[in-house]
CSV table of C-alpha atoms in Angstrom, one decimal:
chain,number,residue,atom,x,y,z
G,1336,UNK,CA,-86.3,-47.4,49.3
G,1337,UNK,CA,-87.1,-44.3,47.3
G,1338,UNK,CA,-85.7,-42.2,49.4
G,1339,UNK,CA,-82.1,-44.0,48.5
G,1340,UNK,CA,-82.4,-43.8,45.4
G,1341,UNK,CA,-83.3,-39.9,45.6
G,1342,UNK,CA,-79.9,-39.4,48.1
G,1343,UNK,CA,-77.5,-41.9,45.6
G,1344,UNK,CA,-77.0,-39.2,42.9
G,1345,UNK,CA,-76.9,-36.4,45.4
G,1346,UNK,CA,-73.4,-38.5,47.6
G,1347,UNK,CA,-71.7,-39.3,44.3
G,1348,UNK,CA,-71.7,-35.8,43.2
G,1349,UNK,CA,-70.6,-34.7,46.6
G,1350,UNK,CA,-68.1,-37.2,46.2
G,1351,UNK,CA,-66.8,-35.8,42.7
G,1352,UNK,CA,-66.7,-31.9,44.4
G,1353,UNK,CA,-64.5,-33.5,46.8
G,1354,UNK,CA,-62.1,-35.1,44.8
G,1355,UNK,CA,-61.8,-31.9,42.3
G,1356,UNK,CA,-61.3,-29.9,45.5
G,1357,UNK,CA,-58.6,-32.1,46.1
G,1358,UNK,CA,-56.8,-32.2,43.1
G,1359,UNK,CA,-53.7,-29.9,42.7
G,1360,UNK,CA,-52.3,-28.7,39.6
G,1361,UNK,CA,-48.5,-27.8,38.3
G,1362,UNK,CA,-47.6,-24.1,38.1
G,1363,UNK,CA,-44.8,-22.1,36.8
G,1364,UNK,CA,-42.9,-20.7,39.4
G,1365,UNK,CA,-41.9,-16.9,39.2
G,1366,UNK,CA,-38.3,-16.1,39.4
G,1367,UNK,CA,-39.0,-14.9,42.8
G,1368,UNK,CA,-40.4,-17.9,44.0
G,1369,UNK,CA,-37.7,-19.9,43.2
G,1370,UNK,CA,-35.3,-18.7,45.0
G,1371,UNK,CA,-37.1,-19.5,48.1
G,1372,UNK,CA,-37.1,-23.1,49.3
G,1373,UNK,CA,-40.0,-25.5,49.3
G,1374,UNK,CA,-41.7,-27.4,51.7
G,1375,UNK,CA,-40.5,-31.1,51.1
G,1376,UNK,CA,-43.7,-33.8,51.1
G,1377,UNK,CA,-43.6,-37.2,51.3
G,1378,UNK,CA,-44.3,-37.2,47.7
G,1379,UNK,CA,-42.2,-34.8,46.6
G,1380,UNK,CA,-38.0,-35.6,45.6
G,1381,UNK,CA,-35.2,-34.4,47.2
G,1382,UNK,CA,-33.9,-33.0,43.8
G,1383,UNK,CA,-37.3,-30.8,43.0
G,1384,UNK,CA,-37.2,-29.3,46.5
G,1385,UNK,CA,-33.2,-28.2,46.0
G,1386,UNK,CA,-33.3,-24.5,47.2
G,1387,UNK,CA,-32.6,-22.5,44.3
G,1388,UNK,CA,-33.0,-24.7,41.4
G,1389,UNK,CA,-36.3,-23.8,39.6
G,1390,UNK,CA,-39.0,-26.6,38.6
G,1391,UNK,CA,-38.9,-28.1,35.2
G,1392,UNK,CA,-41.1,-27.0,33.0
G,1393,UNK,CA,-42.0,-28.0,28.9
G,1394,UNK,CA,-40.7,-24.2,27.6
G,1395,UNK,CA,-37.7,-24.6,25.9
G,1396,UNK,CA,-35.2,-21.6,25.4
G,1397,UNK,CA,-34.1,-22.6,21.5
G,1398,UNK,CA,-31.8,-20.3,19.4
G,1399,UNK,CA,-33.0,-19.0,16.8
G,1400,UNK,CA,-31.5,-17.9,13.4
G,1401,UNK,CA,-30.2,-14.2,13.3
G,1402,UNK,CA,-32.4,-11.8,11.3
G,1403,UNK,CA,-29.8,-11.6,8.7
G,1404,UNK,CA,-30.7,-14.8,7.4
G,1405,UNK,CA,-34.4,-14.0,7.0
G,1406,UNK,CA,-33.1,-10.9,4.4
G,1407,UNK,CA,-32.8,-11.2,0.9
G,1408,UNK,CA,-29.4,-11.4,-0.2
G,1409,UNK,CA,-27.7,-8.0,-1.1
G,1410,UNK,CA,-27.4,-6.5,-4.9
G,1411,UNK,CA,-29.9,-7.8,-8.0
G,1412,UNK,CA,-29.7,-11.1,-9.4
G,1413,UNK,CA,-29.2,-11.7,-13.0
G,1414,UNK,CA,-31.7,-12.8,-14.5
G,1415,UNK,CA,-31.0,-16.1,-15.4
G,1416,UNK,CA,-30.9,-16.6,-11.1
G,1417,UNK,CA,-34.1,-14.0,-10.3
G,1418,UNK,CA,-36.4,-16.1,-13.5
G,1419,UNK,CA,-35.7,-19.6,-12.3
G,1420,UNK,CA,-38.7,-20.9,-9.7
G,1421,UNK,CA,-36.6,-21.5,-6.4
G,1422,UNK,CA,-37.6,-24.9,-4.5
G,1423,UNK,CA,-37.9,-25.2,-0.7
G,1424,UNK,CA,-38.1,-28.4,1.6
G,1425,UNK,CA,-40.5,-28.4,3.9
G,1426,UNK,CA,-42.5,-31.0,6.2
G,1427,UNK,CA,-40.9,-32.6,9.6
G,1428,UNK,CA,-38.3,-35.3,9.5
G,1429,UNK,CA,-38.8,-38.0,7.2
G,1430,UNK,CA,-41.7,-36.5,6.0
G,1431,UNK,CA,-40.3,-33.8,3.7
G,1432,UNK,CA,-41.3,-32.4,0.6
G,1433,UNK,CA,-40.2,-30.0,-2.1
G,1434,UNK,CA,-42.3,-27.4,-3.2
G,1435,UNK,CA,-42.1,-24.4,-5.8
G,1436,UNK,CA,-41.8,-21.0,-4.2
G,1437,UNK,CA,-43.1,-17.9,-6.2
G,1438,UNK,CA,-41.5,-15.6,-7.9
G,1439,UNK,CA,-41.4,-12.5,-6.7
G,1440,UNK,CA,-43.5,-10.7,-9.4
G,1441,UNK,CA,-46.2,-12.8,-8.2
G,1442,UNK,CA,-46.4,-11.6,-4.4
G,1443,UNK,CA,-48.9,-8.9,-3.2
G,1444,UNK,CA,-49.4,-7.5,0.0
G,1445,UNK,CA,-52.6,-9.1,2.2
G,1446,UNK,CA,-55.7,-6.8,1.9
G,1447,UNK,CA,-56.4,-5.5,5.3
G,1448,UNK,CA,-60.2,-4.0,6.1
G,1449,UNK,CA,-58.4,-1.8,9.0
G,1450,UNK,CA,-56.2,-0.3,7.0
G,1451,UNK,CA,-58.1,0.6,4.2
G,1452,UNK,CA,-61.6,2.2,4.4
G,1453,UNK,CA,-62.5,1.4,1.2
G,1454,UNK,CA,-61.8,-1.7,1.4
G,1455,UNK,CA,-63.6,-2.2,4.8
G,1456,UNK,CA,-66.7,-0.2,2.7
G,1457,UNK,CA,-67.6,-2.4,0.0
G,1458,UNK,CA,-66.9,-5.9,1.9
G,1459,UNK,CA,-69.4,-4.2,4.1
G,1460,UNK,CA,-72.0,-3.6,1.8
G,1461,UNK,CA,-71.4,-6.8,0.2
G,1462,UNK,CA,-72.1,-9.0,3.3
G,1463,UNK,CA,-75.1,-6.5,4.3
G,1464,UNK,CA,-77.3,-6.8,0.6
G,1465,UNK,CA,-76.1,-10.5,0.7
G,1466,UNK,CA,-73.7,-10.6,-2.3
G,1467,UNK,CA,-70.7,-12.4,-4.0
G,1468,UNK,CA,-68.0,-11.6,-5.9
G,1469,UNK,CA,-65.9,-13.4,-7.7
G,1470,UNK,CA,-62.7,-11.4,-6.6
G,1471,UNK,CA,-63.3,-13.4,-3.2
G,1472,UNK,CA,-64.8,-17.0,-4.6
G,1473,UNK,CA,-61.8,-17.3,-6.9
G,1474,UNK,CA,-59.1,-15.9,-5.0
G,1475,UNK,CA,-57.7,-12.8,-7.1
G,1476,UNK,CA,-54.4,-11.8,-5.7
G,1477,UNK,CA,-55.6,-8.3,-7.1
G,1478,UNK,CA,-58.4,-8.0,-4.4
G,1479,UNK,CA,-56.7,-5.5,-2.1
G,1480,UNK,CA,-55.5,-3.0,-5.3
G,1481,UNK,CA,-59.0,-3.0,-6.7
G,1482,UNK,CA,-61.5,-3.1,-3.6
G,1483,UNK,CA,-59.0,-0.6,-2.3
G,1484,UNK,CA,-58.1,1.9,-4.7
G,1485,UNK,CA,-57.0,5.5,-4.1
G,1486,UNK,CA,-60.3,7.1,-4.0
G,1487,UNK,CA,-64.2,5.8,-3.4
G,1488,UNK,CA,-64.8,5.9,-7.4
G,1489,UNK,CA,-61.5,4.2,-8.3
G,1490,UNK,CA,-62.2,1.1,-6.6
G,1491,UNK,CA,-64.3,-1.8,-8.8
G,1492,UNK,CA,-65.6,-4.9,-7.4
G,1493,UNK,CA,-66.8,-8.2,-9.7
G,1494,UNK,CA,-70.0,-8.8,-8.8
G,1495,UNK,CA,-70.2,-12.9,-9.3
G,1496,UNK,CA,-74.6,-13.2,-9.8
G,1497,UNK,CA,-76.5,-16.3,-9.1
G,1498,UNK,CA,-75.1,-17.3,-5.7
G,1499,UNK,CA,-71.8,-18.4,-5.2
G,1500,UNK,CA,-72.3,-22.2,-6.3
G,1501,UNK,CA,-71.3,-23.5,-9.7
G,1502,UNK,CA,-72.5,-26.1,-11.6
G,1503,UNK,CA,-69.3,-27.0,-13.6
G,1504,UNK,CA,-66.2,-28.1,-12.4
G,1505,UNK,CA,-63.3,-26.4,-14.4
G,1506,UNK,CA,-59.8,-27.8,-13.1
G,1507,UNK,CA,-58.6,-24.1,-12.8
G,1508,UNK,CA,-61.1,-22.6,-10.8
G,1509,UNK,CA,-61.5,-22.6,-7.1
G,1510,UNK,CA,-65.4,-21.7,-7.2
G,1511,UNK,CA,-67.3,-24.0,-5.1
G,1512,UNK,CA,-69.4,-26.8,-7.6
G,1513,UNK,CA,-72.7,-28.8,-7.1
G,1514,UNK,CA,-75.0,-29.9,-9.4
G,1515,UNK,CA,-78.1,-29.4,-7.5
G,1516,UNK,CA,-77.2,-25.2,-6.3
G,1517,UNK,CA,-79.4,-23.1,-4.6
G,1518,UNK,CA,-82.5,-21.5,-5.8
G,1519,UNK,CA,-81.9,-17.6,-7.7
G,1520,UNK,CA,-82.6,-15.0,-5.1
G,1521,UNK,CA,-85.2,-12.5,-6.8
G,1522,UNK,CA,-84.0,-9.6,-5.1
G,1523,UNK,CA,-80.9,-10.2,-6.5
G,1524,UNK,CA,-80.9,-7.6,-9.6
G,1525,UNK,CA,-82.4,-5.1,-6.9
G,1526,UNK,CA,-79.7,-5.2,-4.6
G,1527,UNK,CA,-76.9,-5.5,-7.4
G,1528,UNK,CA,-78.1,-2.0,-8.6
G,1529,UNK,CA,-78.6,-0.4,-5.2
G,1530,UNK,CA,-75.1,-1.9,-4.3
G,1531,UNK,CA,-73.1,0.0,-7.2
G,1532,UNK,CA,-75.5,3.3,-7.5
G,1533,UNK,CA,-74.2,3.4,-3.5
G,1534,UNK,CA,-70.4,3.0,-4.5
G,1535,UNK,CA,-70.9,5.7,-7.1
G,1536,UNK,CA,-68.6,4.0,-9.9
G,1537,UNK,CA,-68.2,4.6,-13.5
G,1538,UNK,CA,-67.4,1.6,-14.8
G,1539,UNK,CA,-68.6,-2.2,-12.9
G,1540,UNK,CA,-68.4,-5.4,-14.1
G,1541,UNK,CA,-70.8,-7.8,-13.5
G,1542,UNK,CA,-69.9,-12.2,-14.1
G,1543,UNK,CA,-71.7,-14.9,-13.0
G,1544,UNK,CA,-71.0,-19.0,-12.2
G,1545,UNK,CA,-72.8,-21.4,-14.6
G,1546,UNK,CA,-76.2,-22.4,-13.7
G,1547,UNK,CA,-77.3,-25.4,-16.2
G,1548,UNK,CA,-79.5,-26.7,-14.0
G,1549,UNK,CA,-81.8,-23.6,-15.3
G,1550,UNK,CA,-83.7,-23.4,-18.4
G,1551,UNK,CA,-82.0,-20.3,-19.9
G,1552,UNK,CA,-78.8,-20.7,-17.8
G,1553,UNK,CA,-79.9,-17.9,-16.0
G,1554,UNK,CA,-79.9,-15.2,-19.1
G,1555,UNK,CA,-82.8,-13.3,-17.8
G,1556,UNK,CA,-81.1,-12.9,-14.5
G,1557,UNK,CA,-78.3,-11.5,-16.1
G,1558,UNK,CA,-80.6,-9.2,-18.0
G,1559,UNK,CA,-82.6,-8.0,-15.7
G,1560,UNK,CA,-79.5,-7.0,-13.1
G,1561,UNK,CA,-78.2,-5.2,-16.1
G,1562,UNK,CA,-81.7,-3.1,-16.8
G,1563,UNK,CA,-81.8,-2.6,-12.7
G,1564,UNK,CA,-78.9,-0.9,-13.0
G,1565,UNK,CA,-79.2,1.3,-16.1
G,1566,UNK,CA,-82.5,2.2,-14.6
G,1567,UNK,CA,-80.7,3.6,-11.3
G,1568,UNK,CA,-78.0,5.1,-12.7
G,1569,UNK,CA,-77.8,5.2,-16.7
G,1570,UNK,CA,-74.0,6.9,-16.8
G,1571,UNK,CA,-72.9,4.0,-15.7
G,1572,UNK,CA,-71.0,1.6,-18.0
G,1573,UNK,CA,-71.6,-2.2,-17.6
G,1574,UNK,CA,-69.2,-5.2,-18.3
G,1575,UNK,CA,-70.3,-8.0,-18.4
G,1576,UNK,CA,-68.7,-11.5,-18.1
G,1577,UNK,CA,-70.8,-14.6,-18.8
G,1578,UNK,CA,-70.7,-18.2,-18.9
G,1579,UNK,CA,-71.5,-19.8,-22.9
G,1580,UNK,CA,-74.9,-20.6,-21.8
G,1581,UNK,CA,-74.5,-24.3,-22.8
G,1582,UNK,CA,-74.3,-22.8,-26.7
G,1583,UNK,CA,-77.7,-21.7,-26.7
G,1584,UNK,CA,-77.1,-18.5,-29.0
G,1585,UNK,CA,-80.5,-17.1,-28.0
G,1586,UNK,CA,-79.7,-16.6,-24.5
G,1587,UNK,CA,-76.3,-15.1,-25.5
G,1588,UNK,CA,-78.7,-12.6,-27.8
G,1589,UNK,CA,-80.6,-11.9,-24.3
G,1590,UNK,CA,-77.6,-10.5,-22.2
G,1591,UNK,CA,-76.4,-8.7,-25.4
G,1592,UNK,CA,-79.7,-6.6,-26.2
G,1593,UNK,CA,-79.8,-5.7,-21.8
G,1594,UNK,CA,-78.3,-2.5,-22.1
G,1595,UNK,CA,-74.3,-3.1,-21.0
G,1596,UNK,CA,-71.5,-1.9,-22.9
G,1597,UNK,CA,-68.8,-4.8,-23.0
G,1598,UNK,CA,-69.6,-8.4,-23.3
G,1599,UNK,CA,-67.2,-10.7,-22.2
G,1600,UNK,CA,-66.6,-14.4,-22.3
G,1601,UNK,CA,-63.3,-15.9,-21.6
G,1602,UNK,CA,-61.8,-19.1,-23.9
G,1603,UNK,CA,-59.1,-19.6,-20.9
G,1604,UNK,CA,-56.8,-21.3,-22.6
G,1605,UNK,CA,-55.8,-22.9,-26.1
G,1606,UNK,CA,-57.5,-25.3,-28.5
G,1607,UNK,CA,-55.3,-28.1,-27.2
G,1608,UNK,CA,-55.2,-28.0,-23.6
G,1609,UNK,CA,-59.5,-26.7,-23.2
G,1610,UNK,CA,-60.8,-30.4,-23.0
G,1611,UNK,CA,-58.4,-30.9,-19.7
G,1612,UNK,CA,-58.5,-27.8,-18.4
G,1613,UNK,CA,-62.0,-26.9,-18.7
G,1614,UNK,CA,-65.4,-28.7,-17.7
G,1615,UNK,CA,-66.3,-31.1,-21.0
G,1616,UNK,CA,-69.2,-28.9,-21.6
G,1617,UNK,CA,-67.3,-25.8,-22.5
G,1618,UNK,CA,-65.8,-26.0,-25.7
G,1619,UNK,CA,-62.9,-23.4,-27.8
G,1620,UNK,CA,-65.3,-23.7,-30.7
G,1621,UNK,CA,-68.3,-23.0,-28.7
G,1622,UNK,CA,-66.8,-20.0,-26.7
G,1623,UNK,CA,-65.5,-18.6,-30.4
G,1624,UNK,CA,-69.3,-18.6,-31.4
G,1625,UNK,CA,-70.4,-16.8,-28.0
G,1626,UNK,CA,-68.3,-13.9,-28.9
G,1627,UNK,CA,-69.1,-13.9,-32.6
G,1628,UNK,CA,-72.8,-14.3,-32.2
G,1629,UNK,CA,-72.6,-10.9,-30.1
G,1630,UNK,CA,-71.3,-9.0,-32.7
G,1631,UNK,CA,-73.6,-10.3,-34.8
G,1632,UNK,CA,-76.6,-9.2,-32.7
G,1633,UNK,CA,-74.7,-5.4,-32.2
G,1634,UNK,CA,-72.9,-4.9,-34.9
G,1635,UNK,CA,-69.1,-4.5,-35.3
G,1636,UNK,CA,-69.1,-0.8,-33.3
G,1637,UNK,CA,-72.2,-1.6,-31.3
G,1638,UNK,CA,-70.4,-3.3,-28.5
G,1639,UNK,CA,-67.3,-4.4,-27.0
G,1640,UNK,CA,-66.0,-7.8,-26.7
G,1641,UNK,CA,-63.6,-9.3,-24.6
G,1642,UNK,CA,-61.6,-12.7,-23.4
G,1643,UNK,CA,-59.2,-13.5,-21.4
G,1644,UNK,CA,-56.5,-16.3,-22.0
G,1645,UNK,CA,-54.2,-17.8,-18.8
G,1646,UNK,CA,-50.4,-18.6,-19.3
G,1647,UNK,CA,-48.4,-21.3,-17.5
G,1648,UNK,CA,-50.8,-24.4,-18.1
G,1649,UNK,CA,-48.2,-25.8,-21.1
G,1650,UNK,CA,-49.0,-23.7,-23.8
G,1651,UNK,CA,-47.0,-23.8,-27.0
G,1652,UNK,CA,-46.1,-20.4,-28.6
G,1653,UNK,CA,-47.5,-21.6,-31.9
G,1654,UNK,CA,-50.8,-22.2,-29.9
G,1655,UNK,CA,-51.2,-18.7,-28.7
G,1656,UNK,CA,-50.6,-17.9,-31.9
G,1657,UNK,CA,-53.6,-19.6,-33.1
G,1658,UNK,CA,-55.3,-18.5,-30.6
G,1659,UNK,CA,-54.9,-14.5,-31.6
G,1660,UNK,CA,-55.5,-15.7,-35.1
G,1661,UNK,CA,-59.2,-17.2,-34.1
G,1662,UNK,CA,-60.3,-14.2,-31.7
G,1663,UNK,CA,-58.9,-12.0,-34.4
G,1664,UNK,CA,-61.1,-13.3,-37.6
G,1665,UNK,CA,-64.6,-12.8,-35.1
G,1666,UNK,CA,-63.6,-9.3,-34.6
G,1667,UNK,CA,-62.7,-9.6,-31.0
G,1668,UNK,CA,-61.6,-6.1,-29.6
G,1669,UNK,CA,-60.0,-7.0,-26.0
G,1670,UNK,CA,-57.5,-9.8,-24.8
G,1671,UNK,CA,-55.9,-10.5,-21.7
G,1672,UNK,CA,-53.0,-12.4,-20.8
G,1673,UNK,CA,-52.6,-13.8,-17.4
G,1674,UNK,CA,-50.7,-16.3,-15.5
G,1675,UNK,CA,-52.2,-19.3,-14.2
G,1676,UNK,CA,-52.3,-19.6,-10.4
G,1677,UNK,CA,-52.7,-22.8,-8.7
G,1678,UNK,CA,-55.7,-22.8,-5.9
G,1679,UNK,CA,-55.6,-25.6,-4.6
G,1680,UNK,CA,-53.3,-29.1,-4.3
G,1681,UNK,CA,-56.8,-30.5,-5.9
G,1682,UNK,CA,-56.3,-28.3,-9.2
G,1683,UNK,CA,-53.7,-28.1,-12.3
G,1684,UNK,CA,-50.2,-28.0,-11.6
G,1685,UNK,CA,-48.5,-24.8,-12.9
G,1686,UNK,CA,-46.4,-26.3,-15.8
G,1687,UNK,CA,-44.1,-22.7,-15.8
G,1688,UNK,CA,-44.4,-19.3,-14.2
G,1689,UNK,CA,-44.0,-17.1,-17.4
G,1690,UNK,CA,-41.5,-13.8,-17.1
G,1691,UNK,CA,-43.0,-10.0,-17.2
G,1692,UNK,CA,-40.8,-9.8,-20.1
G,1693,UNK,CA,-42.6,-12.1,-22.0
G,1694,UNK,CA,-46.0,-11.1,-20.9
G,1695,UNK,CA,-44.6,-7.4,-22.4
G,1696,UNK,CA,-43.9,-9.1,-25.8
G,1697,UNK,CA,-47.6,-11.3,-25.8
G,1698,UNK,CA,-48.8,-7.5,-25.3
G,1699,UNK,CA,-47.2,-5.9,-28.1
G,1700,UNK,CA,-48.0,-8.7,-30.4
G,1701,UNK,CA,-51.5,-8.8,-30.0
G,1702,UNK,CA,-51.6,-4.7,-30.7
G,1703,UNK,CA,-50.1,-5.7,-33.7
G,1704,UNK,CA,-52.6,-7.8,-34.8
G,1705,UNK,CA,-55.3,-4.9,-34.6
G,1706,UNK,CA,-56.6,-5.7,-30.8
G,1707,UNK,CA,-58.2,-2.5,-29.5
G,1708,UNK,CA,-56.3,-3.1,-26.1
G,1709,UNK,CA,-54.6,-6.1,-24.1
G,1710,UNK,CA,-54.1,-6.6,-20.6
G,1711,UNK,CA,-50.6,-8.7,-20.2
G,1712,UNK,CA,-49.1,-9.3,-16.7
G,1713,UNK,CA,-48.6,-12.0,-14.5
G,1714,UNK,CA,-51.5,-10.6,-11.9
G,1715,UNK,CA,-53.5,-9.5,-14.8
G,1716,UNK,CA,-57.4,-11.1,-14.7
G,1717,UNK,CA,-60.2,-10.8,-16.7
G,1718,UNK,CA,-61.8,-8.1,-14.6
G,1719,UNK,CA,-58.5,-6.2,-13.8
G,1720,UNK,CA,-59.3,-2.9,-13.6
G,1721,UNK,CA,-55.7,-1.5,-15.6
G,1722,UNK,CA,-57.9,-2.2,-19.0
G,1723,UNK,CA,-61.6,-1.1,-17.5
G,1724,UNK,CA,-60.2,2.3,-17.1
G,1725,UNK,CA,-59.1,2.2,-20.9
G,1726,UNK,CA,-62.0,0.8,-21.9
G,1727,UNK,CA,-64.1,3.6,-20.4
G,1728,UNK,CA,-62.3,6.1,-22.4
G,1729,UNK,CA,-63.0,4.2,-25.4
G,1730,UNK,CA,-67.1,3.9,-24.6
G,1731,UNK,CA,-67.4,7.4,-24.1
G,1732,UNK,CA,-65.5,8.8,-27.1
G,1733,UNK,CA,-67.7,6.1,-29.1
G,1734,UNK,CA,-70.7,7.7,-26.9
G,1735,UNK,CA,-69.4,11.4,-28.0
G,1736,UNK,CA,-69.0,10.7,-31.9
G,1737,UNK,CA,-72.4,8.7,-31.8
G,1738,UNK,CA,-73.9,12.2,-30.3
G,1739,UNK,CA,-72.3,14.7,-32.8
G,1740,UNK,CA,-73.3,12.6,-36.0
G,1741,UNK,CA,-76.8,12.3,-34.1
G,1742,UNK,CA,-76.7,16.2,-33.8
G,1743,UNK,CA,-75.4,16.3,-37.9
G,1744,UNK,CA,-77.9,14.8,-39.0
G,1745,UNK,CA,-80.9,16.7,-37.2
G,1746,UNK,CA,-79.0,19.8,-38.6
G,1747,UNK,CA,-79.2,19.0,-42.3
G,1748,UNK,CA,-82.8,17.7,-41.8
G,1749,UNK,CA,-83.3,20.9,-40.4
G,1750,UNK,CA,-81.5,23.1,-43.1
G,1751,UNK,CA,-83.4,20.8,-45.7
G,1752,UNK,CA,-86.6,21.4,-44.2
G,1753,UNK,CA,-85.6,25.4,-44.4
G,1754,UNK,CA,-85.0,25.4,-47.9
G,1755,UNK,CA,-88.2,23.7,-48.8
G,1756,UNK,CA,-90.1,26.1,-46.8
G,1757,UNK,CA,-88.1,28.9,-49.1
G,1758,UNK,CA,-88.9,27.2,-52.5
């Protein structure tokens, strides 16, 4: 009796071999073999052995439309025709929908890593030291211009600190959320500094997601990456783009006295529309005293400070207006205007897609109002690197006057301590 059950398994899977042996399975023919005729089986029909005629077979030859029609049409549009958003139906049959297609000022080329080394360089380097950046975590159609750039120290890359997790859930922001994220990585602020001393940049900039599920928001963090990199290379100039700390003005007084040259903190939108585009934690007020208290804690020409402001959510031009007006009373020295880009299907709906024309005439407004610079475009972002490169120029002739009334002054203490020595 045991010995049959040993022997049951062994003839049903010498049974299944034979049937799979067995089996046969369709083929294509070639052209060649179908010009020859076929055996006729008992199984087969009289009308698939015809000599000559060529089995069926699921690929179907289909027409397509000539290339022509792929082309845009010839000549430029007015602009009544090239600023309107142009719809599209897509979906299969009876289940079609009509969706917004971009303009064309809003369409940028795919980065490729092949085809640009330093592209391929620091994506490298950012996997290897185990880092994120927000160019990649919020989708920044400007990924491929900036990772890319013409040279090794034109390319910039946001670092995004404290993992890749955020504990708010802004309706603009593609950044994933929990409220429970991951621990800090220690060797964080190590690895941000060794990172950018290794890309040999002038100017980095440095952001962060929120972390309230920590005591000081993470501020120290922040601080600390900042020293780190001072330490390694002090020539370097440091932006740095931070969350509002849940209000707590003494952590906003942390970052600030770190060492970096620009502070940034981005209101996103206007008064009006921040409780619905924004997580309810982050106020306009609350963001306005962010960027005042820094000043406060450096002084007027001590630092930098910047925001950035998105167009296309339903803004009112009487609200941006306002908007300007608030930055411009807490001595704000940098805006940017961008336009709001759509993630998701989960996130807000793009109300309009605002014209580079008018982008041009937010810019020249806000230079009237006394702004040291401003950003305006429809691919612009916080980080984009069009307004590092001016800032930079503005740091170090701040740097170079700072040093000749430095060098001033030890020459009339010195002349003074001369004639003393006379008298």
């Amino acid at each position: 009796m045991p010995i049959q059950r040993m022997q049951a398994p062994l003839r049903r899977s010498l049974a299944r071999a034979a049937a799979l042996s067995s089996r046969s399975y369709a083929t294509i023919p070639s052209p060649s073999d179908a010009q020859q005729p076929q055996p006729q089986s008992a199984t087969t029909s009289p009308d698939a052995s015809t000599p000559g005629k060529p089995r069926p077979t699921y690929f179907k030859d289909t027409v397509v439309a000539p290339f022509s029609d792929f082309l845009p049409s010839s000549g430029p549009l007015p602009p009544s025709e090239a600023y309107a958003p142009r719809t599209a139906t897509v979906g299969p049959e009876g289940r079609k929908q009509t969706i917004t297609r971009l303009p064309d000022w809003l369409k940028t080329p795919i980065p490729s890593a092949g085809a640009n080394p330093n592209f391929a360089k620091i994506k490298s380097d950012l996997r290897g030291l185990g880092l994120h950046t927000v160019c990649e975590e919020a989708r920044c159609p400007n990924i491929g211009e900036c990772w890319g750039g013409s040279s090794r120290a034109a390319a910039t890359a946001t670092i995004m600190l404290m993992g890749d997790t955020c504990t708010r859930g802004c309706r603009f922001c593609s950044v994933k959320t929990s409220r429970t994220p991951p621990p800090l990585d220690p060797h964080e602020p190590e690895n941000t500094a060794e990172a950018l001393a290794r890309w040999g940049l002038g100017y980095v900039v440095l952001t962060s997601v929120d972390r309230d599920d920590l005591a000081d928001g993470g501020a120290r963090h922040f601080a600390e990456t900042i020293r780190r990199i001072k330490a390694k290379k002090p020539t370097i100039l440091v932006e740095a783009l931070t969350g509002d700390f849940g209000g707590d003005l003494e952590m906003v007084k942390v970052v600030a006295e770190s060492g970096l040259d620009v502070y940034a903190h981005n209101v996103e939108t206007v008064e009006g529309l921040t409780p619905y585009v924004r997580d309810r934690r982050a106020t306009f007020r609350q963001s306005l005293k962010v960027l005042e208290h820094v000043k406060a804690v450096r002084g007027k020409e001590g630092i930098i400070t910047k925001t950035s402001i998105m167009l296309g959510l339903g803004e009112t031009e009487e609200e941006i207006w306002e908007t300007l007006r608030e930055l411009r009373k807490i001595d704000v020295d940098v805006v940017t205007f961008g336009q709001y880009m759509r993630p998701t299907k989960r996130h807000l709906k793009v109300e309009r897609y605002v014209t580079p024309q008018e982008f041009e005439l937010w810019r020249q407004r806000a230079l009237d109002m006394g702004f040291l610079y401003c950003a305006s475009g429809p691919l612009v972002r916080s980080s984009y690197k069009a307004g590092e490169a001016f800032i930079e120029n503005v740091l170090k002739k701040r740097a170079g006057e700072k040093a000749m009334a430095a060098g001033s002054l030890d020459q009339a203490a010195a002349a003074e301590e001369a004639s003393g020595k006379s008298l």
